């Protein structure tokens, strides 16, 4: 019984570690996409300010 509980907890830990890695990679990808889109967004806002003045 003790071994079975230990195996179950180890499997749960492995599953959570795997999911955590997936989520970390997703966050990194989204941060990269945001970093690439920010300069364009800022440039567009600057252009709008120039047109409005």
Coordinates of N, CA and C in Angstrom, one line a residue:
X1 N 0.8 -1.2 0.0 CA 0.0 0.0 0.0 C 0.9 1.3 0.0
X2 N 1.9 1.2 0.8 CA 2.8 2.4 0.9 C 3.5 2.6 -0.5
X3 N 4.0 1.5 -1.1 CA 4.6 1.7 -2.4 C 3.7 2.2 -3.5
X4 N 2.4 1.7 -3.4 CA 1.4 2.2 -4.4 C 1.1 3.7 -4.2
X5 N 1.0 4.2 -3.0 CA 0.8 5.6 -2.7 C 2.0 6.4 -3.2
X6 N 3.2 5.9 -3.0 CA 4.4 6.6 -3.4 C 4.5 6.7 -4.9
X7 N 4.1 5.6 -5.6 CA 4.1 5.6 -7.1 C 3.1 6.6 -7.6
X8 N 1.9 6.6 -7.0 CA 0.9 7.5 -7.4 C 1.3 9.0 -7.2
X9 N 1.9 9.3 -6.1 CA 2.4 10.6 -5.9 C 3.6 11.0 -6.8
X10 N 4.4 10.0 -7.1 CA 5.5 10.3 -8.1 C 5.0 10.5 -9.5
X11 N 4.0 9.8 -9.9 CA 3.3 10.0 -11.2 C 2.7 11.4 -11.3
X12 N 2.0 11.8 -10.2 CA 1.4 13.1 -10.1 C 2.4 14.2 -10.2
X13 N 3.5 14.0 -9.5 CA 4.6 15.0 -9.6 C 5.2 15.1 -11.0
X14 N 5.4 13.9 -11.6 CA 5.9 13.9 -13.0 C 4.9 14.6 -14.0
X15 N 3.6 14.4 -13.8 CA 2.6 15.0 -14.6 C 2.6 16.6 -14.4
X16 N 2.7 17.0 -13.2 CA 2.7 18.4 -12.9 C 4.0 19.1 -13.4
X17 N 5.1 18.4 -13.3 CA 6.4 18.9 -13.8 C 6.3 19.1 -15.3
X18 N 5.8 18.1 -16.0 CA 5.6 18.2 -17.4 C 4.7 19.3 -17.8
X19 N 3.6 19.5 -17.2 CA 2.6 20.5 -17.5 C 3.3 21.9 -17.2
X20 N 4.0 22.0 -16.1 CA 4.7 23.2 -15.8 C 5.7 23.6 -16.9
X21 N 6.4 22.7 -17.4 CA 7.3 23.0 -18.5 C 6.6 23.4 -19.7
X22 N 5.5 22.8 -20.0 CA 4.7 23.2 -21.2 C 4.2 24.7 -21.0
X23 N 3.7 25.0 -19.8 CA 3.2 26.4 -19.6 C 4.4 27.4 -19.6
X24 N 5.5 27.0 -19.1 CA 6.7 27.9 -19.1 C 7.1 28.2 -20.5
X25 N 7.1 27.2 -21.4 CA 7.4 27.4 -22.8 C 6.4 28.3 -23.5
X26 N 5.1 28.1 -23.1 CA 4.1 28.9 -23.7 C 4.2 30.4 -23.3
X27 N 4.5 30.6 -22.0 CA 4.7 32.0 -21.5 C 5.9 32.6 -22.2
X28 N 7.0 31.9 -22.4 CA 8.1 32.4 -23.1 C 7.8 32.8 -24.5
X29 N 7.0 32.0 -25.2 CA 6.6 32.3 -26.6 C 5.8 33.5 -26.6
X30 N 4.8 33.6 -25.7 CA 3.9 34.8 -25.7 C 4.7 36.1 -25.4
X31 N 5.7 36.0 -24.5 CA 6.5 37.1 -24.1 C 7.3 37.6 -25.4
X32 N 7.9 36.6 -26.1 CA 8.6 36.9 -27.3 C 7.7 37.6 -28.3
X33 N 6.5 37.1 -28.5 CA 5.6 37.7 -29.5 C 5.2 39.1 -29.0
X34 N 5.0 39.3 -27.8 CA 4.7 40.7 -27.2 C 5.9 41.6 -27.5
X35 N 7.1 41.1 -27.2 CA 8.3 42.0 -27.4 C 8.4 42.4 -28.9
X36 N 8.1 41.5 -29.8 CA 8.2 41.8 -31.2 C 7.1 42.8 -31.7
X37 N 5.9 42.7 -31.0 CA 4.8 43.6 -31.4 C 4.9 44.9 -30.8
X38 N 5.6 45.1 -29.7 CA 5.6 46.3 -29.0 C 6.2 47.5 -29.8
X39 N 7.4 47.3 -30.4 CA 8.0 48.4 -31.1 C 7.1 48.9 -32.2
X40 N 6.4 48.0 -32.9 CA 5.5 48.4 -34.0 C 4.3 49.2 -33.4
X41 N 3.8 48.7 -32.3 CA 2.7 49.4 -31.7 C 3.1 50.8 -31.2
X42 N 4.3 50.9 -30.7 CA 4.8 52.2 -30.2 C 5.0 53.1 -31.4
X43 N 5.5 52.6 -32.5 CA 5.8 53.4 -33.6 C 4.5 53.9 -34.2
X44 N 3.5 53.1 -34.3 CA 2.2 53.5 -34.8 C 1.6 54.6 -33.9
X45 N 1.7 54.5 -32.6 CA 1.2 55.5 -31.7 C 1.9 56.8 -31.9
X46 N 3.2 56.8 -32.1 CA 4.0 58.0 -32.4 C 3.6 58.7 -33.7
X47 N 3.3 57.9 -34.7 CA 2.8 58.4 -35.9 C 1.4 59.1 -35.8
X48 N 0.6 58.5 -35.0 CA -0.7 59.1 -34.7 C -0.6 60.4 -34.0
X49 N 0.3 60.5 -33.0 CA 0.6 61.7 -32.3 C 1.0 62.8 -33.3
X50 N 1.9 62.5 -34.2 CA 2.4 63.5 -35.2 C 1.3 64.0 -36.1
X51 N 0.4 63.1 -36.5 CA -0.7 63.4 -37.4 C -1.7 64.3 -36.7
X52 N -1.9 64.1 -35.4 CA -2.9 64.8 -34.6 C -2.4 66.2 -34.2
X53 N -1.1 66.5 -34.3 CA -0.6 67.8 -33.8 C -0.5 68.8 -34.9

